[in-house]
Short mmCIF file of C-alpha atoms and ligand atoms in Angstrom, two decimals:
data_model
loop_
_atom_site.label_atom_id
_atom_site.label_comp_id
_atom_site.label_asym_id
_atom_site.label_seq_id
_atom_site.Cartn_x
_atom_site.Cartn_y
_atom_site.Cartn_z
CA MET A 179 -27.43 10.14 -15.93
CA MET A 180 -27.67 6.52 -17.09
CA LEU A 181 -25.02 4.35 -15.45
CA THR A 182 -23.88 1.20 -17.27
CA ASP A 183 -23.43 -2.12 -15.47
CA LYS A 184 -19.68 -1.52 -15.50
CA ASN A 185 -20.09 1.91 -13.87
CA LEU A 186 -22.37 0.43 -11.22
CA ALA A 187 -20.03 -2.50 -10.56
CA VAL A 188 -17.08 -0.17 -9.86
CA LEU A 189 -19.13 2.09 -7.59
CA SER A 190 -20.66 -0.79 -5.68
CA LYS A 191 -17.21 -2.23 -4.87
CA LEU A 192 -15.97 1.16 -3.68
CA GLU A 193 -19.11 1.74 -1.62
CA TRP A 194 -18.79 -1.74 -0.14
CA ARG A 195 -15.25 -1.20 1.14
CA TYR A 196 -14.76 0.64 4.41
CA ALA A 197 -12.02 0.85 7.00
CA THR A 198 -12.86 -2.39 8.80
CA GLN A 199 -12.72 -2.09 12.58
CA LYS A 200 -13.57 -5.68 13.49
CA PHE A 201 -12.37 -8.66 11.46
CA ASP A 202 -13.81 -12.18 11.61
CA THR A 203 -10.97 -14.11 13.27
CA ASN A 204 -12.14 -17.39 11.71
CA LYS A 205 -11.95 -16.29 8.10
CA LYS A 206 -8.60 -16.41 6.32
CA ILE A 207 -7.71 -15.36 2.78
CA ASP A 208 -7.00 -18.52 0.74
CA SER A 209 -3.64 -18.90 -0.97
CA ALA A 210 -4.85 -18.46 -4.60
CA THR A 211 -6.64 -15.25 -3.66
CA TRP A 212 -3.61 -14.07 -1.70
CA ASP A 213 -1.40 -14.73 -4.69
CA THR A 214 -3.65 -12.40 -6.70
CA VAL A 215 -3.35 -9.74 -3.99
CA GLU A 216 0.44 -9.93 -4.16
CA LYS A 217 0.38 -9.66 -7.95
CA ALA A 218 -1.87 -6.60 -7.68
CA LEU A 219 0.58 -5.04 -5.20
CA ILE A 220 3.50 -5.67 -7.55
CA LEU A 221 1.53 -4.10 -10.43
CA THR A 222 1.30 -0.78 -8.55
CA PRO A 223 2.65 2.07 -10.67
CA SER A 224 5.42 4.26 -9.23
CA SER A 225 7.29 7.40 -10.22
CA TRP A 226 9.77 6.44 -12.99
CA GLY A 227 8.68 2.86 -12.28
CA LEU A 228 11.38 2.72 -9.62
CA GLN A 229 9.34 0.61 -7.14
CA THR A 230 11.17 1.84 -4.06
CA TRP A 231 9.24 -0.34 -1.63
CA LYS A 232 9.07 -3.64 0.20
CA PHE A 233 5.83 -5.30 1.22
CA VAL A 234 6.17 -7.21 4.45
CA VAL A 235 3.35 -9.74 4.83
CA VAL A 236 2.64 -10.84 8.40
CA THR A 237 0.51 -13.91 9.17
CA ASP A 238 2.42 -15.21 12.22
CA ALA A 239 -0.07 -15.14 15.13
CA LYS A 240 2.54 -14.23 17.77
CA ILE A 241 3.95 -11.34 15.77
CA LYS A 242 0.44 -10.09 14.92
CA GLU A 243 -0.34 -10.10 18.65
CA GLU A 244 2.79 -8.03 19.31
CA LEU A 245 1.73 -5.54 16.65
CA VAL A 246 -1.44 -4.66 18.62
CA ALA A 247 0.49 -2.71 21.28
CA ALA A 248 2.62 -1.13 18.54
CA SER A 249 -0.67 -0.06 16.88
CA TYR A 250 -1.86 1.73 20.04
CA GLY A 251 -4.21 -1.13 20.90
CA GLN A 252 -5.87 -1.46 17.49
CA LYS A 253 -6.89 -5.11 17.31
CA GLN A 254 -7.38 -5.25 13.54
CA VAL A 255 -3.75 -6.34 13.11
CA LYS A 256 -4.33 -9.40 15.28
CA ASP A 257 -7.84 -10.37 14.15
CA CYS A 258 -7.34 -9.98 10.40
CA SER A 259 -5.99 -12.67 8.08
CA HIS A 260 -2.91 -10.87 6.66
CA VAL A 261 -1.15 -7.65 7.65
CA VAL A 262 0.76 -5.87 4.90
CA VAL A 263 3.38 -3.44 6.15
CA ILE A 264 4.34 -1.19 3.27
CA CYS A 265 7.95 -0.12 3.69
CA ARG A 266 10.47 2.14 2.03
CA PRO A 267 14.21 1.57 1.83
CA ASP A 268 16.62 3.60 3.98
CA LYS A 269 18.01 5.42 0.99
CA LEU A 270 17.82 5.64 -2.78
CA THR A 271 21.25 4.96 -4.26
CA ALA A 272 22.71 5.52 -7.72
CA GLU A 273 23.46 1.77 -7.79
CA TYR A 274 19.76 1.00 -7.35
CA ILE A 275 18.88 3.31 -10.25
CA ASN A 276 21.59 1.79 -12.47
CA GLU A 277 20.30 -1.68 -11.68
CA PHE A 278 16.74 -0.59 -12.46
CA VAL A 279 17.78 0.82 -15.85
CA ASP A 280 19.61 -2.42 -16.71
CA PHE A 281 16.55 -4.42 -15.66
CA THR A 282 14.20 -2.24 -17.76
CA ALA A 283 16.50 -2.64 -20.76
CA SER A 284 16.54 -6.42 -20.36
CA VAL A 285 12.73 -6.61 -20.02
CA HIS A 286 12.32 -4.53 -23.19
CA GLY A 287 15.09 -6.38 -25.02
CA LEU A 288 17.02 -3.15 -25.54
CA SER A 289 20.41 -1.78 -24.62
CA ALA A 290 20.65 0.36 -21.46
CA LYS A 291 21.99 3.11 -23.76
CA GLU A 292 18.44 3.54 -25.13
CA PHE A 293 17.47 4.83 -21.68
CA ALA A 294 20.39 7.25 -21.32
CA ARG A 295 18.18 10.36 -21.12
CA GLU A 296 15.81 8.94 -18.47
CA HIS A 297 18.76 7.40 -16.62
CA GLU A 298 20.45 10.78 -16.42
CA MET A 299 17.24 12.47 -15.21
CA MET A 300 16.68 9.85 -12.52
CA LEU A 301 20.24 10.23 -11.25
CA ARG A 302 19.82 14.02 -11.22
CA MET A 303 16.62 13.66 -9.18
CA GLN A 304 18.33 11.25 -6.78
CA LYS A 305 21.31 13.61 -6.27
CA GLY A 306 19.00 16.63 -5.91
CA MET A 307 17.11 15.31 -2.89
CA ASN A 308 18.45 15.34 0.65
CA GLU A 309 17.81 12.41 3.02
CA ALA A 310 14.47 13.76 4.34
CA GLN A 311 13.20 14.63 0.87
CA THR A 312 14.15 11.17 -0.43
CA ALA A 313 12.36 9.51 2.49
CA GLU A 314 9.26 11.61 1.84
CA TRP A 315 9.33 10.86 -1.90
CA MET A 316 9.65 7.10 -1.29
CA SER A 317 6.87 7.24 1.33
CA MET A 318 4.57 8.85 -1.25
CA GLN A 319 5.18 5.88 -3.53
CA CYS A 320 4.10 3.59 -0.67
CA TYR A 321 0.75 5.36 -0.44
CA ILE A 322 0.09 4.63 -4.13
CA ALA A 323 0.60 0.95 -3.29
CA LEU A 324 -1.81 1.28 -0.36
CA GLY A 325 -4.55 2.71 -2.60
CA ASN A 326 -4.00 0.09 -5.25
CA LEU A 327 -4.01 -2.65 -2.62
CA MET A 328 -7.31 -1.55 -1.10
CA THR A 329 -9.04 -1.21 -4.47
CA ALA A 330 -7.77 -4.59 -5.71
CA ALA A 331 -8.83 -6.17 -2.41
CA SER A 332 -12.35 -4.77 -2.73
CA MET A 333 -12.61 -6.32 -6.20
CA LEU A 334 -11.76 -9.66 -4.54
CA ASP A 335 -14.32 -9.09 -1.74
CA ILE A 336 -11.51 -8.73 0.78
CA ASP A 337 -11.91 -6.20 3.58
CA THR A 338 -9.13 -3.83 4.54
CA CYS A 339 -8.21 -1.34 7.20
CA PRO A 340 -5.54 1.17 6.16
CA MET A 341 -3.54 2.22 9.20
CA GLU A 342 -1.26 5.08 10.08
CA GLY A 343 -2.00 4.69 13.77
CA PHE A 344 1.07 2.73 14.72
CA SER A 345 4.57 3.34 16.03
CA LYS A 346 7.00 3.08 13.13
CA LYS A 347 9.86 2.62 15.55
CA ASP A 348 8.15 -0.34 17.23
CA TYR A 349 7.09 -1.95 13.95
CA ASP A 350 10.62 -1.65 12.59
CA ARG A 351 11.97 -3.32 15.72
CA ILE A 352 9.36 -6.11 15.93
CA LEU A 353 9.69 -6.99 12.24
CA GLY A 354 13.49 -6.61 12.20
CA LEU A 355 13.21 -3.94 9.50
CA ASP A 356 15.86 -1.74 11.08
CA LYS A 357 18.39 -4.51 10.34
CA SER A 358 17.34 -4.88 6.71
CA GLY A 359 17.63 -1.25 5.63
CA CYS A 360 13.86 -0.69 5.53
CA HIS A 361 11.33 1.50 7.34
CA SER A 362 7.61 0.96 7.78
CA VAL A 363 5.47 3.67 6.19
CA VAL A 364 1.87 2.55 6.27
CA VAL A 365 -0.04 -0.62 7.19
CA CYS A 366 -3.01 -2.47 5.72
CA ALA A 367 -4.88 -5.10 7.75
CA MET A 368 -6.71 -7.48 5.41
CA GLY A 369 -9.30 -10.21 5.81
CA TYR A 370 -13.06 -10.46 6.19
CA ARG A 371 -15.36 -8.22 8.24
CA SER A 372 -17.03 -9.55 11.37
CA ALA A 373 -20.84 -9.58 11.26
CA GLU A 374 -20.59 -7.56 14.50
CA ASP A 375 -18.71 -4.64 12.95
CA GLN A 376 -21.21 -1.78 13.33
CA LYS A 377 -19.05 0.46 11.14
CA ALA A 378 -20.00 -1.62 8.07
CA ASN A 379 -23.54 -0.23 8.21
CA LEU A 380 -22.68 3.43 8.59
CA PRO A 381 -23.20 5.63 5.55
CA LYS A 382 -20.04 6.95 3.88
CA VAL A 383 -18.90 10.39 4.99
CA ARG A 384 -17.87 12.09 1.77
CA PHE A 385 -18.20 15.71 0.67
CA PRO A 386 -20.47 16.30 -2.31
CA LYS A 387 -18.72 16.49 -5.66
CA GLU A 388 -19.41 20.24 -5.95
CA LYS A 389 -17.04 20.71 -3.00
CA VAL A 390 -14.15 18.59 -4.23
CA ILE A 391 -14.30 18.40 -8.02
CA VAL A 392 -13.27 21.45 -9.98
CA ARG A 393 -14.17 21.56 -13.65
CA ILE A 394 -12.20 23.85 -15.90
C1 LIG B 266 -3.52 6.55 5.32
C2 LIG B 266 -4.67 6.16 6.20
C3 LIG B 266 -4.46 5.88 7.54
C4 LIG B 266 -5.51 5.45 8.35
N1 LIG B 266 -5.26 5.05 9.64
C5 LIG B 266 -6.25 4.42 10.34
C6 LIG B 266 -5.98 3.78 11.57
O1 LIG B 266 -4.86 3.78 12.08
N2 LIG B 266 -7.00 3.12 12.18
C7 LIG B 266 -8.26 3.06 11.65
O2 LIG B 266 -9.14 2.42 12.24
N3 LIG B 266 -8.54 3.68 10.49
C8 LIG B 266 -7.57 4.34 9.80
N4 LIG B 266 -7.85 4.90 8.60
C9 LIG B 266 -9.22 4.83 8.06
C10 LIG B 266 -9.89 6.17 7.82
O3 LIG B 266 -10.31 6.76 9.02
C11 LIG B 266 -11.05 5.92 6.84
O4 LIG B 266 -10.54 5.40 5.64
C12 LIG B 266 -11.84 7.18 6.55
O5 LIG B 266 -12.49 7.64 7.70
C13 LIG B 266 -12.87 6.94 5.45
O6 LIG B 266 -13.78 5.91 5.79
P1 LIG B 266 -13.94 4.58 4.95
O7 LIG B 266 -12.55 4.09 4.60
O8 LIG B 266 -14.62 3.63 5.89
O9 LIG B 266 -14.73 4.88 3.73
C14 LIG B 266 -6.82 5.38 7.81
C15 LIG B 266 -7.02 5.70 6.46
C16 LIG B 266 -5.97 6.05 5.66
C17 LIG B 266 -6.23 6.30 4.18
#
């Protein structure tokens, strides 16, 4: 099959990215590039567009050092340029949904009444989930942000390491999240790979498409 330049460009970026184990401590993401990363994060789609997340960006060297122990010794969080801790709120309230509907209406220059049907459905969904289900649903939204973040970063030649290997309890305490009604869900260390990172040269471990893609 003939691949166009666009096809090849997408594949080469996705082949290039890998879960970076060793970051170059001397290379930092410049502020214009970081601004683009933040905009990409904000552009992440979410269920109903509700955006039930907070992105905590850590660059403080002392805090990053503290995060190593909370990440079971993984040094990526110290050596990288920026750590993004993707968090979910404690709970999803009817007030939050009402506010979101008002905001949507104002962005579209419409009355909130135009969204009455969706508004009603969102409130029904919110009432229908218990605390654990709500937490799980909001955590799933956070993983969409993680995927979007890693792909956008690869387009900007930024390396990433997605991380679930950390203590949520310790992160919440170190970052003061427990006081702000937030919980850490998943982490992304971001920066530039060290020339010494052997993992960069390993071939990708991916099942062949016959095993994972079903055509109907
Ligand atoms: C949600 C998630 C959590 C992960 N947690 C860690 C982690 O804590 N530490 C780590 O070094 N890699 C972690 N990884 C990286 C995976 O092991 C890696 O993405 C996978 O083996 C595929 O390799 P590749 O990303 O290099 O292509 C995680 C990946 C994802 C998507």
